[in-house]
Coordinates of C-alpha atoms in Angstrom, one line a residue:
Chain A
X1 CA 7.5 -57.8 29.1
X2 CA 10.3 -59.8 30.8
X3 CA 10.2 -62.3 27.9
X4 CA 10.6 -59.5 25.4
X5 CA 13.6 -58.0 27.3
X6 CA 15.1 -61.5 27.5
X7 CA 14.8 -62.0 23.7
X8 CA 16.1 -58.5 23.0
X9 CA 19.1 -59.1 25.3
X10 CA 19.9 -62.5 23.9
X11 CA 19.6 -61.2 20.3
X12 CA 21.9 -58.2 21.0
X13 CA 24.4 -60.4 22.8
X14 CA 24.5 -62.8 19.8
X15 CA 24.9 -59.9 17.4
X16 CA 27.7 -58.5 19.6
X17 CA 29.5 -61.9 19.4
X18 CA 29.4 -61.9 15.6
X19 CA 30.6 -58.3 15.7
X20 CA 33.6 -59.3 17.9
X21 CA 34.4 -62.1 15.4
X22 CA 34.3 -59.6 12.5
X23 CA 36.7 -57.4 14.5
X24 CA 39.1 -60.3 14.9
X25 CA 39.0 -61.1 11.2
X26 CA 39.6 -57.4 10.3
X27 CA 42.5 -57.1 12.7
X28 CA 44.2 -60.2 11.3
X29 CA 43.6 -59.2 7.7
X30 CA 45.0 -55.7 8.1
X31 CA 48.1 -56.9 10.0
X32 CA 48.7 -59.7 7.5
X33 CA 48.3 -57.2 4.6
X34 CA 50.9 -54.7 6.2
X35 CA 53.4 -57.5 6.9
X36 CA 52.9 -59.1 3.5
X37 CA 53.3 -55.8 1.7
X38 CA 56.4 -54.6 3.7
X39 CA 58.3 -57.8 4.1
X40 CA 57.2 -60.1 1.3
X41 CA 56.1 -57.6 -1.4
X42 CA 52.9 -59.6 -1.4
X43 CA 49.9 -57.7 0.0
X44 CA 46.6 -59.5 0.6
X45 CA 44.4 -58.8 -2.4
X46 CA 41.2 -56.9 -1.6
X47 CA 42.1 -56.0 2.0
X48 CA 40.2 -52.7 1.7
X49 CA 37.0 -54.3 0.6
X50 CA 37.3 -57.1 3.2
X51 CA 37.8 -54.5 5.9
X52 CA 34.9 -52.4 4.7
X53 CA 32.5 -55.3 4.8
X54 CA 33.8 -56.3 8.2
X55 CA 33.1 -52.8 9.4
X56 CA 29.5 -53.2 8.5
X57 CA 29.2 -56.3 10.7
X58 CA 31.3 -54.7 13.5
X59 CA 29.4 -51.5 13.7
X60 CA 25.7 -52.4 13.1
X61 CA 25.8 -55.6 15.1
X62 CA 27.2 -53.7 18.1
X63 CA 24.5 -51.0 18.2
X64 CA 21.9 -53.1 20.1
X65 CA 24.5 -54.3 22.7
X66 CA 25.5 -50.8 23.3
X67 CA 21.9 -49.9 24.0
X68 CA 21.5 -52.9 26.4
X69 CA 24.5 -51.5 28.3
X70 CA 22.9 -48.0 28.2
X71 CA 26.0 -46.6 26.6
X72 CA 24.5 -44.5 23.9
X73 CA 25.2 -40.9 24.7
X74 CA 22.4 -38.6 26.0
X75 CA 22.5 -35.4 28.1
X76 CA 20.4 -35.6 31.2
X77 CA 21.3 -32.3 32.8
X78 CA 17.9 -30.7 32.1
X79 CA 15.5 -33.6 32.4
X80 CA 17.0 -34.8 35.7
X81 CA 15.7 -31.6 37.3
X82 CA 12.0 -32.7 36.8
X83 CA 10.0 -35.3 38.7
X84 CA 10.4 -39.0 37.9
X85 CA 7.0 -39.0 36.3
X86 CA 7.8 -36.1 33.9
X87 CA 11.2 -37.7 33.2
X88 CA 9.5 -41.0 32.3
X89 CA 7.0 -39.1 30.0
X90 CA 9.8 -37.2 28.2
X91 CA 11.8 -40.4 27.8
X92 CA 8.8 -42.2 26.4
X93 CA 8.3 -39.5 23.8
X94 CA 11.9 -39.4 22.7
X95 CA 12.2 -43.2 22.7
X96 CA 9.1 -43.4 20.5
X97 CA 10.6 -40.8 18.1
X98 CA 13.9 -42.7 18.0
X99 CA 12.1 -46.0 17.5
X100 CA 10.1 -44.6 14.6
X101 CA 13.3 -43.5 12.9
X102 CA 14.9 -46.9 13.4
X103 CA 11.9 -48.7 12.0
X104 CA 12.1 -46.5 8.9
X105 CA 15.8 -47.4 8.6
X106 CA 15.0 -51.1 8.8
X107 CA 12.3 -50.8 6.2
X108 CA 14.3 -48.7 3.8
X109 CA 17.5 -50.9 4.2
X110 CA 15.5 -54.0 3.4
X111 CA 14.2 -52.4 0.2
X112 CA 17.7 -51.4 -0.6
X113 CA 19.0 -54.9 0.0
X114 CA 16.5 -56.4 -2.4
X115 CA 17.3 -53.8 -5.0
X116 CA 21.1 -54.4 -4.6
X117 CA 20.5 -58.2 -4.9
X118 CA 18.4 -57.8 -8.0
X119 CA 21.1 -55.6 -9.6
X120 CA 23.8 -58.2 -8.8
X121 CA 26.2 -55.6 -7.3
X122 CA 29.4 -57.2 -6.0
X123 CA 32.8 -56.0 -4.6
X124 CA 35.6 -55.2 -7.0
X125 CA 38.3 -57.7 -6.2
X126 CA 36.6 -60.8 -4.6
X127 CA 33.2 -60.3 -6.2
X128 CA 31.5 -60.7 -2.9
X129 CA 27.8 -59.7 -3.2
X130 CA 26.9 -56.5 -1.4
X131 CA 23.3 -57.4 -0.5
X132 CA 24.0 -59.6 2.6
X133 CA 25.6 -56.6 4.2
X134 CA 22.5 -54.5 3.7
X135 CA 20.7 -57.3 5.5
X136 CA 23.2 -57.0 8.3
X137 CA 22.5 -53.3 8.7
X138 CA 18.7 -54.0 8.7
X139 CA 19.2 -56.8 11.3
X140 CA 21.4 -54.6 13.5
X141 CA 18.7 -51.8 13.6
X142 CA 15.9 -54.4 14.0
X143 CA 17.6 -55.8 17.1
X144 CA 18.1 -52.2 18.3
X145 CA 14.4 -51.7 17.8
X146 CA 13.6 -54.7 20.0
X147 CA 15.9 -53.3 22.8
X148 CA 14.3 -49.9 22.4
X149 CA 10.8 -51.3 22.7
X150 CA 11.8 -52.9 26.0
X151 CA 13.2 -49.6 27.3
X152 CA 10.1 -47.8 26.0
X153 CA 7.7 -50.1 27.9
X154 CA 9.8 -49.6 31.0
X155 CA 9.5 -45.8 30.7
X156 CA 5.7 -46.1 30.0
X157 CA 5.2 -48.2 33.0
X158 CA 7.2 -45.7 35.1
X159 CA 5.1 -42.8 33.7
X160 CA 1.8 -44.6 34.7
X161 CA 3.0 -45.9 38.1
X162 CA 4.8 -42.8 39.4
Chain B
X1 CA 10.3 -20.3 4.1
X2 CA 14.0 -20.2 3.0
X3 CA 16.1 -23.3 3.3
X4 CA 18.5 -21.5 5.6
X5 CA 15.6 -20.8 8.1
X6 CA 14.7 -24.5 7.9
X7 CA 18.4 -25.3 8.7
X8 CA 18.3 -23.0 11.7
X9 CA 15.0 -24.5 13.0
X10 CA 16.6 -27.9 12.6
X11 CA 19.5 -26.9 14.8
X12 CA 17.2 -25.5 17.5
X13 CA 15.1 -28.8 17.4
X14 CA 18.3 -30.8 17.8
X15 CA 19.3 -28.8 20.9
X16 CA 15.8 -29.3 22.3
X17 CA 15.9 -33.1 21.7
X18 CA 19.4 -33.4 23.2
X19 CA 18.3 -31.6 26.3
X20 CA 15.2 -33.8 26.4
X21 CA 17.7 -36.7 27.0
X22 CA 17.2 -38.3 23.6
X23 CA 20.2 -40.3 22.4
X24 CA 22.3 -37.8 20.4
X25 CA 23.0 -40.5 17.8
X26 CA 19.2 -40.7 17.0
X27 CA 18.3 -37.1 17.6
X28 CA 20.5 -35.7 14.9
X29 CA 19.5 -38.2 12.1
X30 CA 15.9 -37.8 13.0
X31 CA 16.1 -34.0 12.5
X32 CA 18.2 -34.5 9.4
X33 CA 15.7 -37.0 8.0
X34 CA 12.7 -34.6 8.6
X35 CA 14.7 -31.7 7.2
X36 CA 15.5 -33.6 4.0
X37 CA 11.8 -34.5 3.7
X38 CA 10.9 -30.8 3.9
X39 CA 13.5 -29.6 1.5
X40 CA 13.6 -32.4 -1.1
X41 CA 10.7 -34.6 -0.3
X42 CA 10.3 -38.1 1.2
X43 CA 11.9 -40.0 -1.7
X44 CA 15.3 -38.4 -1.2
X45 CA 15.0 -38.6 2.6
X46 CA 14.3 -42.4 2.4
X47 CA 17.1 -42.8 0.0
X48 CA 19.5 -41.1 2.4
X49 CA 18.5 -43.4 5.3
X50 CA 19.0 -46.5 3.0
X51 CA 22.4 -45.6 1.6
X52 CA 24.3 -43.5 4.2
X53 CA 24.7 -46.2 6.8
X54 CA 26.4 -48.5 4.2
X55 CA 28.4 -46.0 2.3
X56 CA 29.8 -44.1 5.3
X57 CA 30.6 -47.1 7.5
X58 CA 32.0 -49.3 4.7
X59 CA 34.8 -46.8 4.4
X60 CA 38.3 -48.0 5.0
X61 CA 39.6 -45.2 7.3
X62 CA 36.7 -45.8 9.7
X63 CA 38.2 -49.2 10.7
X64 CA 40.8 -47.3 12.7
X65 CA 38.2 -46.4 15.3
X66 CA 37.3 -49.9 16.8
X67 CA 41.0 -51.0 16.4
X68 CA 42.4 -48.1 18.4
X69 CA 39.7 -48.5 21.0
X70 CA 40.7 -52.2 21.4
X71 CA 44.4 -51.2 21.7
X72 CA 43.5 -48.7 24.5
X73 CA 41.2 -51.0 26.4
X74 CA 43.8 -53.8 26.3
X75 CA 46.5 -51.5 27.7
X76 CA 44.2 -50.0 30.3
X77 CA 42.9 -53.4 31.5
X78 CA 46.3 -55.2 31.8
X79 CA 47.7 -52.9 34.5
X80 CA 50.3 -51.2 32.3
X81 CA 48.9 -47.8 33.3
X82 CA 49.6 -48.6 37.0
X83 CA 53.2 -49.5 36.1
X84 CA 53.6 -46.2 34.4
X85 CA 52.4 -44.4 37.5
X86 CA 54.7 -46.4 39.8
X87 CA 57.7 -45.5 37.5
X88 CA 56.8 -41.8 37.4
X89 CA 56.3 -41.9 41.1
X90 CA 59.8 -43.3 41.7
X91 CA 61.3 -40.7 39.4
X92 CA 59.6 -37.5 40.8
X93 CA 57.4 -38.6 43.8
X94 CA 60.0 -37.4 46.3
X95 CA 59.5 -33.8 45.4
X96 CA 56.8 -31.5 46.7
X97 CA 53.7 -32.1 44.6
X98 CA 55.7 -35.1 43.1
X99 CA 52.8 -37.6 43.3
X100 CA 50.5 -35.2 41.3
X101 CA 53.3 -34.6 38.8
X102 CA 53.8 -38.3 38.5
X103 CA 50.1 -38.6 37.7
X104 CA 50.4 -36.0 35.0
X105 CA 53.5 -37.5 33.5
X106 CA 52.2 -41.0 33.5
X107 CA 48.9 -39.7 32.2
X108 CA 50.7 -38.1 29.2
X109 CA 52.6 -41.4 28.5
X110 CA 49.5 -43.4 28.9
X111 CA 47.8 -41.1 26.4
X112 CA 50.4 -42.0 23.9
X113 CA 49.0 -45.6 23.7
X114 CA 45.3 -44.9 24.4
X115 CA 42.8 -42.7 22.7
X116 CA 40.0 -42.0 25.2
X117 CA 40.0 -40.1 28.5
X118 CA 37.8 -42.5 30.5
X119 CA 40.4 -45.3 30.5
X120 CA 42.9 -42.9 32.1
X121 CA 40.4 -41.9 34.8
X122 CA 39.7 -45.6 35.6
X123 CA 43.4 -46.4 35.9
X124 CA 44.7 -43.3 37.8
X125 CA 41.6 -43.0 40.0
X126 CA 42.4 -46.5 41.2
X127 CA 46.2 -46.2 41.4
X128 CA 47.3 -42.6 42.0
X129 CA 44.5 -41.5 44.3
X130 CA 45.2 -43.9 47.2
X131 CA 48.9 -43.0 47.0
X132 CA 48.2 -39.3 47.2
X133 CA 45.7 -39.8 50.0
X134 CA 48.3 -41.8 51.9
X135 CA 50.8 -39.0 51.7
X136 CA 48.3 -36.4 52.8
X137 CA 47.6 -34.6 49.5
X138 CA 44.6 -32.4 49.6
X139 CA 41.5 -33.6 47.6
X140 CA 41.6 -30.6 45.3
X141 CA 45.1 -31.2 44.0
X142 CA 44.6 -35.0 43.9
X143 CA 41.4 -34.9 41.9
X144 CA 42.4 -31.9 39.8
X145 CA 45.6 -33.6 38.7
X146 CA 43.9 -37.0 37.9
X147 CA 41.0 -35.4 36.0
X148 CA 43.4 -33.1 34.0
X149 CA 45.8 -36.0 33.2
X150 CA 42.9 -38.0 31.7
X151 CA 42.1 -35.3 29.2
X152 CA 45.6 -35.6 27.6
X153 CA 44.4 -38.9 25.9
X154 CA 42.4 -36.9 23.4
X155 CA 45.3 -34.6 22.5
X156 CA 48.3 -36.9 22.4
X157 CA 48.1 -39.5 19.6
X158 CA 46.6 -41.9 18.9
X159 CA 43.5 -39.9 19.7
X160 CA 40.0 -41.0 18.8
X161 CA 38.9 -37.3 18.7
X162 CA 41.5 -36.6 15.9
X163 CA 40.3 -39.7 14.0
X164 CA 36.6 -38.5 14.1
X165 CA 37.6 -34.9 13.3
X166 CA 39.8 -36.1 10.4
X167 CA 37.0 -38.2 8.9
X168 CA 34.4 -35.6 9.3
X169 CA 36.6 -32.8 7.8
X170 CA 38.4 -35.0 5.3
X171 CA 41.7 -33.9 6.9
X172 CA 44.8 -36.2 7.1
X173 CA 44.6 -38.2 10.3
X174 CA 48.3 -38.9 10.1
X175 CA 49.0 -35.1 10.1
X176 CA 46.5 -34.5 12.9
X177 CA 48.2 -37.2 15.0
X178 CA 51.6 -35.5 14.5
X179 CA 50.1 -32.1 15.2
X180 CA 48.9 -33.3 18.6
X181 CA 52.3 -34.4 19.9
X182 CA 54.0 -31.0 20.7
X183 CA 50.9 -29.4 22.0
X184 CA 50.4 -32.5 24.2
X185 CA 53.9 -32.0 25.6
X186 CA 53.2 -28.3 26.0
X187 CA 50.0 -28.9 28.0
X188 CA 51.7 -31.6 30.1
X189 CA 54.5 -29.1 31.0
X190 CA 52.0 -26.4 31.8
X191 CA 50.1 -28.8 34.1
X192 CA 53.4 -29.7 35.9
X193 CA 54.2 -26.0 36.3
X194 CA 50.7 -25.5 37.7
X195 CA 51.2 -28.2 40.2
X196 CA 54.5 -26.6 41.3
X197 CA 52.9 -23.3 41.7
X198 CA 50.0 -24.8 43.7
X199 CA 52.4 -26.6 46.1
X200 CA 54.7 -23.6 46.3
X201 CA 51.8 -21.5 47.5
X202 CA 50.3 -24.2 49.7
X203 CA 53.0 -26.7 50.6
X204 CA 50.5 -28.8 52.6
X205 CA 48.5 -29.5 49.4
X206 CA 51.2 -31.8 48.1
X207 CA 53.8 -33.0 50.6
X208 CA 56.9 -34.8 49.3
X209 CA 56.5 -38.5 48.8
X210 CA 59.0 -41.3 49.7
X211 CA 62.6 -40.9 48.7
X212 CA 64.0 -43.4 46.2
X213 CA 67.6 -44.2 45.3
X214 CA 69.1 -43.7 41.8
X215 CA 69.2 -47.5 41.4
X216 CA 65.5 -47.7 42.2
X217 CA 64.7 -45.0 39.7
X218 CA 66.8 -46.7 37.0
X219 CA 65.3 -50.1 37.7
X220 CA 61.7 -48.7 37.6
X221 CA 62.2 -47.7 34.0
X222 CA 62.1 -51.4 33.0
X223 CA 58.3 -51.2 33.5
X224 CA 57.7 -48.7 30.7
X225 CA 59.2 -50.7 27.8
X226 CA 55.7 -51.9 26.7
X227 CA 54.5 -48.4 26.2
X228 CA 57.7 -47.1 24.5
X229 CA 57.6 -50.0 22.0
X230 CA 53.9 -49.6 21.3
X231 CA 54.2 -45.8 20.8
X232 CA 57.2 -46.1 18.6
X233 CA 55.5 -48.9 16.6
X234 CA 52.3 -47.0 16.0
X235 CA 53.4 -43.3 15.7
X236 CA 56.8 -44.2 14.2
X237 CA 55.1 -46.4 11.6
X238 CA 52.7 -43.6 10.6
X239 CA 55.4 -40.9 10.6
X240 CA 57.8 -43.1 8.6
X241 CA 55.0 -43.9 6.1
X242 CA 55.4 -47.6 6.8
X243 CA 51.6 -47.9 7.3
X244 CA 48.6 -45.6 7.2
X245 CA 46.8 -44.4 10.4
X246 CA 44.1 -46.8 9.6
X247 CA 46.5 -49.7 9.5
X248 CA 48.2 -48.4 12.6
X249 CA 45.0 -49.2 14.6
X250 CA 45.4 -52.9 13.6
X251 CA 49.2 -52.9 14.2
X252 CA 48.7 -51.2 17.5
X253 CA 46.0 -53.7 18.7
X254 CA 48.1 -56.6 17.5
X255 CA 51.2 -55.2 19.2
X256 CA 49.2 -54.7 22.4
X257 CA 48.1 -58.3 22.3
X258 CA 51.6 -59.6 21.7
X259 CA 53.1 -57.3 24.4
X260 CA 50.5 -58.2 27.0
X261 CA 50.8 -61.9 26.3
X262 CA 54.6 -61.7 26.4
X263 CA 54.5 -60.0 29.8
X264 CA 51.9 -62.6 31.0
X265 CA 49.3 -59.9 31.7
X266 CA 46.6 -60.9 29.2
X267 CA 44.1 -63.4 30.6
X268 CA 41.1 -64.7 28.7
X269 CA 38.9 -62.7 31.0
X270 CA 40.8 -59.4 30.3
X271 CA 40.6 -60.1 26.6
X272 CA 36.9 -60.8 26.8
X273 CA 36.2 -57.7 28.9
X274 CA 38.3 -55.6 26.5
X275 CA 36.4 -56.9 23.5
X276 CA 33.1 -56.1 25.2
X277 CA 34.3 -52.6 26.1
X278 CA 35.4 -52.1 22.4
X279 CA 32.0 -53.2 21.1
X280 CA 30.2 -50.9 23.5
X281 CA 32.4 -47.8 22.6
X282 CA 32.2 -48.7 18.9
X283 CA 28.4 -48.8 18.9
X284 CA 28.2 -45.5 20.8
X285 CA 30.6 -43.6 18.5
X286 CA 29.2 -45.0 15.2
X287 CA 25.6 -44.2 16.0
X288 CA 26.8 -40.6 16.3
X289 CA 28.8 -40.7 13.1
X290 CA 26.0 -42.3 11.1
X291 CA 23.6 -39.7 12.5
X292 CA 26.0 -36.9 11.7
X293 CA 26.2 -37.8 8.0
X294 CA 22.4 -37.6 7.7
X295 CA 22.4 -34.3 9.6
X296 CA 25.3 -33.0 7.4
X297 CA 23.3 -33.9 4.2
X298 CA 20.4 -31.8 5.6
X299 CA 22.6 -28.9 6.6
X300 CA 24.3 -28.8 3.2
X301 CA 20.9 -28.8 1.5
X302 CA 19.8 -25.9 3.8
X303 CA 22.9 -23.9 2.8
X304 CA 23.1 -22.7 6.4
X305 CA 26.9 -23.4 6.8
X306 CA 27.6 -21.5 3.6
X307 CA 25.5 -18.5 4.8
X308 CA 27.4 -18.6 8.1
X309 CA 30.6 -18.8 6.2
X310 CA 29.7 -15.7 4.1
X311 CA 28.6 -13.9 7.3
X312 CA 31.9 -14.6 9.2
X313 CA 34.1 -13.9 6.2
X314 CA 32.2 -10.6 5.7
X315 CA 32.8 -9.4 9.3
X316 CA 35.4 -6.7 9.6
X317 CA 37.3 -8.7 12.2
X318 CA 40.7 -10.4 11.9
X319 CA 40.5 -14.2 11.7
X320 CA 42.0 -14.5 15.2
X321 CA 39.0 -12.5 16.6
X322 CA 36.7 -15.0 15.0
X323 CA 38.8 -17.9 16.4
X324 CA 38.5 -16.3 19.9
X325 CA 34.7 -16.2 19.6
X326 CA 34.7 -19.8 18.4
X327 CA 36.9 -20.8 21.3
X328 CA 34.4 -19.3 23.7
X329 CA 31.6 -21.0 21.8
X330 CA 33.4 -24.4 22.1
X331 CA 34.1 -23.9 25.9
X332 CA 30.3 -23.6 26.3
X333 CA 29.6 -26.5 24.0
X334 CA 32.2 -28.6 25.8
X335 CA 30.3 -28.0 29.1
X336 CA 27.3 -29.9 27.7
X337 CA 28.5 -32.3 25.1
X338 CA 31.3 -34.9 25.2
X339 CA 34.0 -34.5 22.6
X340 CA 32.7 -36.8 19.8
X341 CA 29.2 -35.2 19.8
X342 CA 30.6 -31.7 20.0
X343 CA 33.0 -32.3 17.0
X344 CA 30.4 -34.2 14.9
X345 CA 27.6 -31.6 15.5
X346 CA 29.5 -28.4 15.1
X347 CA 32.5 -28.8 12.8
X348 CA 30.4 -29.4 9.6
X349 CA 28.6 -26.1 10.3
X350 CA 31.7 -24.0 10.8
X351 CA 34.2 -25.7 8.5
X352 CA 33.3 -23.8 5.3
X353 CA 33.8 -20.5 7.2
X354 CA 37.3 -21.6 8.5
X355 CA 38.4 -22.7 5.0
X356 CA 37.2 -19.4 3.5
X357 CA 39.2 -17.5 6.1
X358 CA 42.3 -19.5 5.3
X359 CA 42.5 -21.1 8.7
X360 CA 44.5 -24.4 8.7
X361 CA 42.0 -27.2 9.6
X362 CA 44.8 -29.2 11.3
X363 CA 45.7 -26.4 13.6
X364 CA 42.0 -25.7 14.3
X365 CA 41.6 -29.5 15.0
X366 CA 44.2 -29.3 17.8
X367 CA 42.7 -26.1 19.2
X368 CA 39.1 -27.4 19.4
X369 CA 40.2 -30.8 20.8
X370 CA 42.1 -28.9 23.5
X371 CA 39.1 -26.6 24.2
X372 CA 36.4 -29.3 24.2
X373 CA 38.6 -31.3 26.4
X374 CA 38.1 -28.7 29.1
X375 CA 34.5 -29.6 29.1
X376 CA 35.3 -33.1 30.3
X377 CA 36.2 -31.6 33.7
X378 CA 33.8 -28.6 33.9
X379 CA 30.2 -28.5 35.2
X380 CA 27.5 -29.2 34.5
X381 CA 28.3 -32.2 32.3
X382 CA 32.0 -32.8 33.1
X383 CA 31.9 -36.6 32.5
X384 CA 35.5 -37.2 33.6
X385 CA 34.9 -35.2 36.8
X386 CA 31.7 -37.1 37.7
X387 CA 33.3 -40.4 36.9
X388 CA 36.3 -39.6 39.2
X389 CA 33.9 -38.4 41.9
X390 CA 31.9 -41.6 41.6
X391 CA 35.0 -43.8 41.8
X392 CA 36.7 -42.1 44.6
X393 CA 34.0 -40.6 46.8
X394 CA 35.5 -37.1 46.5
X395 CA 32.6 -34.6 46.0
X396 CA 32.2 -33.5 42.4
X397 CA 32.3 -29.9 43.5
X398 CA 35.8 -30.5 45.0
X399 CA 36.9 -32.1 41.7
X400 CA 35.6 -29.0 39.8
X401 CA 37.4 -26.7 42.2
X402 CA 40.6 -28.8 41.8
X403 CA 40.7 -28.5 38.0
X404 CA 40.3 -24.7 37.9
X405 CA 44.1 -24.0 38.0
X406 CA 44.7 -26.6 35.3
X407 CA 41.9 -25.1 33.2
X408 CA 43.7 -21.7 33.4
X409 CA 46.9 -23.5 32.3
X410 CA 45.0 -25.0 29.4
X411 CA 43.7 -21.6 28.3
X412 CA 47.3 -20.2 28.5
X413 CA 48.3 -23.1 26.2
X414 CA 45.5 -22.2 23.7
X415 CA 46.8 -18.6 23.6
X416 CA 50.4 -19.8 23.1
X417 CA 49.2 -22.1 20.3
X418 CA 47.3 -19.2 18.7
X419 CA 50.4 -17.0 18.8
X420 CA 52.8 -19.8 17.7
X421 CA 50.8 -22.2 15.5
X422 CA 54.1 -23.8 14.4
X423 CA 54.0 -25.7 17.7
X424 CA 51.1 -27.8 16.2
X425 CA 52.1 -27.5 12.6
X426 CA 55.9 -28.2 12.7
X427 CA 55.7 -32.0 12.9
X428 CA 53.0 -32.4 10.2
X429 CA 55.0 -30.1 8.0
X430 CA 58.0 -32.5 8.1
X431 CA 55.9 -35.4 6.8

């Protein structure tokens, strides 16, 4: 259990670092494009597609870190009125449902990544292949699944012990 | 079973899952996915899960969200908010209720360079509250003014609430930003007047602060140049058409880094913490957005929004009566959901009706942001109020009592905006 949490936390932290790097790249690219366009009449070619691909890395690699920090939004106003045991049971059920959805997303995104790779789809300007970014989405949700499994086990243990 | 009934059941299940403490960002796509399976079959539903995350996130305007978050966290973490408060304090602190007015004024200026309310709570809870306690302000006025000042962040641009609303409704974010400026000023003035009324009726609630000379007042202004430059850079750039609101996020973040480095405020630890906060907020908002798009797909298939639109348009009521009902609805929604979830979950359902009734989506965006904002400081889920109570030790009930006069002021502002929509629509009309 502890080992699983450690792996999940390390993986989400690593993903968040890559996400931060992508944010820095996006910031510099957009600023350089604005400056180049306004002052030198020379915008950076393909800024839109570079930004869009960076957004995939920024967003999906931050999901698991956000879960580790327990920052995803939920409304506890009703559940908090019940006993800790009932709370743990309800949390276990909702986590299981959420986990199921995330597993389907990982599975379907991997299939999509393979499909996009086989079709050879690339961006318009720089001809960057799209398929690695589908893998990024799958990886982001897979790490989120790991974190959620850790949380689910915590809730199950609480439900049994309380 | 008709698709509309399936849509209605879907909404009920979402409400149940949300109150069962499921992450909203997973509850809505889960229901959306199951709904698409029922209406169109599993193949289409799997296809939605595989394509929507990529297509909707790899969309240029979305990049404004993490960039504006970064700009706001940099400003909040480098002490610029504290400087704003100290300047406002020197300007108006010597009057009765002046320290609370200083909080509201600096909150409005702080809102002009940040887009989320929580940053303002963190800053003013730390800086303004000890000052007001020192001068014997009562807890109600103290906490009410700080909590109310924080809500201005979502109204005065750059506002993340407007960016999310603009993306979901495909409305111009630049025009929404401009539309928030004058209502933001109006609400700030209304809050200041509220403070004056409170202290006129109960002078002991907000005694006068220390007197400052004209020289001190003038010299304190030098601490606000960061914010003035950043605001002019971001909002001036958008208004002047120099760059798009999307690009403004990057320019604003870059400007914030340059300004905080130049003023020797940015340390590597602050930069690291700001990036961490940005990632956390980005993950939180985008799980909601991704989920919303799957839910929107389901709702469109169910045709429920169109049925609701036909029903509302067919009512023998004037549009303003419908708006009044919607405002009441959003006051209730705002009590339970924070602003992003409230916008993402409800706007797609009612937008077709609004458009059919000829209601300007920009004006409506301003109204609902103002209304949902009230929920930040009202029970039972007033996140800003609880955060302030947690930070300061003031009981949350006292905070809730303290914001009541400001909520009345906000409702008066909503009525004024309904009677004079030009207050919101004048600036966007000049673009």
